[in-house]
XYZ file of C-alpha atoms in Angstrom:
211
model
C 107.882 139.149 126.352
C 109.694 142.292 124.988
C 109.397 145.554 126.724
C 107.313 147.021 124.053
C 104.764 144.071 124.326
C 104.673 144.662 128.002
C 104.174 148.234 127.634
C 101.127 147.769 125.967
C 100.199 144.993 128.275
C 100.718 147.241 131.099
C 98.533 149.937 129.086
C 95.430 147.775 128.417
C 95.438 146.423 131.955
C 95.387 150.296 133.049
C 92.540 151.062 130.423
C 90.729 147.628 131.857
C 90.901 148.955 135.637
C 89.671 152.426 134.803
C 86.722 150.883 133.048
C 86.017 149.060 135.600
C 86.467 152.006 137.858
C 84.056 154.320 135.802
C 81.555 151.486 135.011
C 79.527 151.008 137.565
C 78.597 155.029 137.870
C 78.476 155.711 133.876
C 76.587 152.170 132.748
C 73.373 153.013 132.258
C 70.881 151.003 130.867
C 68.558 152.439 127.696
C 64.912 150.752 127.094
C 63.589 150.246 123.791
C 66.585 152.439 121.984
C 65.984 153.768 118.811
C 68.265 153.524 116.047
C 70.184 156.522 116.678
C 71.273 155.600 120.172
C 72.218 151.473 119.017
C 75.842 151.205 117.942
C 75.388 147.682 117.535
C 73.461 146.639 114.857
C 72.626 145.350 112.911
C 70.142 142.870 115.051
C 70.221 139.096 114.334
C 66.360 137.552 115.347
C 64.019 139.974 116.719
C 65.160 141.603 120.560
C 69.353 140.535 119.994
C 71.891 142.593 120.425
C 75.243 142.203 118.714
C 78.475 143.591 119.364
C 79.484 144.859 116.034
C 83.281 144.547 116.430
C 83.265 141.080 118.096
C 80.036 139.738 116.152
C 78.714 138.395 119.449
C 75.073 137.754 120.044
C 72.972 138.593 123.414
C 69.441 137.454 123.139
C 66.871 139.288 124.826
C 66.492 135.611 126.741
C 68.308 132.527 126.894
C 68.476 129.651 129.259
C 66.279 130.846 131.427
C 67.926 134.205 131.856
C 66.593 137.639 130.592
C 68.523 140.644 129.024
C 69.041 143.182 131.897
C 68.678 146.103 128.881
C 68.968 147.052 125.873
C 72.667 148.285 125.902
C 74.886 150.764 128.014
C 76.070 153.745 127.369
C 79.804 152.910 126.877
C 79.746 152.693 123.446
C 83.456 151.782 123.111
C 84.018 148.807 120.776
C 86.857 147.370 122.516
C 84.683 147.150 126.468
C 81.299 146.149 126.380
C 79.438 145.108 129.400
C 76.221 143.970 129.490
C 73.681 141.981 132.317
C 71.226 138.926 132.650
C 68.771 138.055 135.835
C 67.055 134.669 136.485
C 64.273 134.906 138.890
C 64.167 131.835 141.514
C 62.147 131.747 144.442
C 62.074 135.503 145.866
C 65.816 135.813 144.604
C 67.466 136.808 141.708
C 70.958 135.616 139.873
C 72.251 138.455 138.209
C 75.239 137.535 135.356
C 77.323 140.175 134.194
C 79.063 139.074 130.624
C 81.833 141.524 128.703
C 83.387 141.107 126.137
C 87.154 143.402 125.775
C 89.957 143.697 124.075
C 93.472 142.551 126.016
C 96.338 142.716 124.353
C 99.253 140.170 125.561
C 96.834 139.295 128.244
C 96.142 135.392 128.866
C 92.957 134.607 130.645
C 94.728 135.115 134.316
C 96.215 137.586 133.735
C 92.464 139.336 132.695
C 91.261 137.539 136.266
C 94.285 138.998 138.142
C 93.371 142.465 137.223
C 89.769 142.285 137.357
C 89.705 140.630 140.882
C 90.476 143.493 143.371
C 87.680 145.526 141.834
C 84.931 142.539 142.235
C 85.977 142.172 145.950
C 85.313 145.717 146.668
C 81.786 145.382 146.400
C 81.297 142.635 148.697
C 82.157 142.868 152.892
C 84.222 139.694 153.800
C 85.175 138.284 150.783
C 86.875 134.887 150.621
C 88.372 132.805 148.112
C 86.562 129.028 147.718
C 88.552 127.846 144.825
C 90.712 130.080 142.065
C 92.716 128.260 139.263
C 92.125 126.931 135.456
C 88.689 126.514 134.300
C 87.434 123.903 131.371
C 84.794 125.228 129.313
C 82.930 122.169 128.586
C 83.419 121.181 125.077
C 85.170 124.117 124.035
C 88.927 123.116 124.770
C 90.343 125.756 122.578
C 89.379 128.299 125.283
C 91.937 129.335 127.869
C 89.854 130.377 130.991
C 90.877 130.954 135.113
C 88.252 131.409 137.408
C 87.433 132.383 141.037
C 84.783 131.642 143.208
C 84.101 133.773 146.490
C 81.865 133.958 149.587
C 80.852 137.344 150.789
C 78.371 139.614 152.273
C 76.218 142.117 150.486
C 74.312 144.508 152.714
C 74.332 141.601 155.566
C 73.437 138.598 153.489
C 75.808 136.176 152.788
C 76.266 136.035 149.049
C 78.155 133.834 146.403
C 79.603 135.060 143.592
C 82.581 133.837 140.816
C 84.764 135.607 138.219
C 85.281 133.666 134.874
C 87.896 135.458 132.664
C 88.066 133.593 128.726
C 90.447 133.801 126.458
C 89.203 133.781 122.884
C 92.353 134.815 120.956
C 91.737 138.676 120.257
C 89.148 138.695 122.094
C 88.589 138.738 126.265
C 85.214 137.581 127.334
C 84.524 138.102 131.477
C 81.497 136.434 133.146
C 80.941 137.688 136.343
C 77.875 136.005 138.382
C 76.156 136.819 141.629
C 73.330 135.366 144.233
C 72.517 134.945 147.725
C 74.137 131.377 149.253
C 71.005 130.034 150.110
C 70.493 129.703 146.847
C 73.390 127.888 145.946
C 73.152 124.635 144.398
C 70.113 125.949 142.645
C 72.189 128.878 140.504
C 75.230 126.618 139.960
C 72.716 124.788 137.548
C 71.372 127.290 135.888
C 74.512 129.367 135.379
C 76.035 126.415 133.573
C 72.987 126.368 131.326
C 73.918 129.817 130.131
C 77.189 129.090 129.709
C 76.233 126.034 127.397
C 73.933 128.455 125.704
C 76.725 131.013 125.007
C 79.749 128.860 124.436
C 79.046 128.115 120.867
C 79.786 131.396 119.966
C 83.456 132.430 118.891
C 84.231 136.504 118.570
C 85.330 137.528 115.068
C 88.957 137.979 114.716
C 90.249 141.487 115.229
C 92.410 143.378 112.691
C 95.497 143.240 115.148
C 96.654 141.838 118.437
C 96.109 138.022 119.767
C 95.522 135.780 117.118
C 91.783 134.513 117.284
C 91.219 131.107 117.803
């Protein structure tokens, strides 16, 4: 890699760990927005969102899951973050899915700088597994992934990092439950990822070649 690609490597993985710095204190969600405050339309089937620079579609339900909210308010084309829940039993598995914009990054490298940041919100973190991932039936996508035990306030928790590598664009699956609730979350976290992994983000105007 030449120094200048590095030194824009080395710039969006500094622009990726501030947003992930800022995020959790700035996201906010907005119910029912009006036109004026959605910077993503237009909408394709009534209560989807799309990312307008990607093209990506988040239904207001799928697989079981539902839409967190409407949007957040980073409005920045190039980081967009947005959450899913799935009631089961008295629990909840809560899916975080972004979509960014990494130049010169592969999919580790996305995972390696995302990782510290996930930790940090969980006491007693551990690594289960970490390497390669397979999207099933999509092998044009590069992905790593890690998957963690932890504690949140006292409970012992599961949760996994998924980084994918669509060519200009990053996607970033992040999902989260309590361990008791294991096996049962596995499933139905793969049956979002079935629903979702049909889609492929537009090409951007510059950077990675999309796939």
């Amino acid at each position: 890699m030449s120094m200048t690609k590095k030194l824009a490597a080395f710039a969006s993985a500094t622009a990726l760990t501030l947003f992930l710095a800022s995020s959790p204190a700035e996201a906010e969600c907005v119910i029912g927005s009006a036109p004026l405050f959605d910077p993503f339309a237009p909408y394709k089937d009534q209560g989807s969102i799309i990312h307008k620079d990607s093209g990506f579609v988040f239904p207001a339900s799928v697989a079981g899951f539902r839409r967190q909210c409407e949007m957040t308010t980073d409005f920045s084309g190039n980081n967009f973050e947005i959450g899913y829940v799935r009631d089961y039993q008295d629990h909840e598995i809560e899916i975080k899915i972004a979509i960014v914009h990494l130049a010169e990054l592969n999919a580790e490298d996305h995972y390696k700088i995302t990782r510290p940041d996930i930790l940090s919100h969980y006491s007693n973190p551990a690594a289960v597994s970490e390497g390669d991932y397979f999207v099933s039936g999509r092998p044009d996508i590069a992905a790593y992934q890690g998957i963690f035990d932890g504690d949140k306030r006292g409970v012992p928790w599961h949760f996994s990092v998924t980084a994918m590598d669509y060519g200009y664009w990053d996607a970033r699956l992040i999902a989260s439950y309590p361990q008791e609730i294991d096996s049962a979350a596995q499933e139905a976290i793969m049956e979002l990822i079935k629903a979702f992994q049909w889609q492929t983000p537009a090409i951007g105007t510059s950077g990675k070649a999309g796939s």
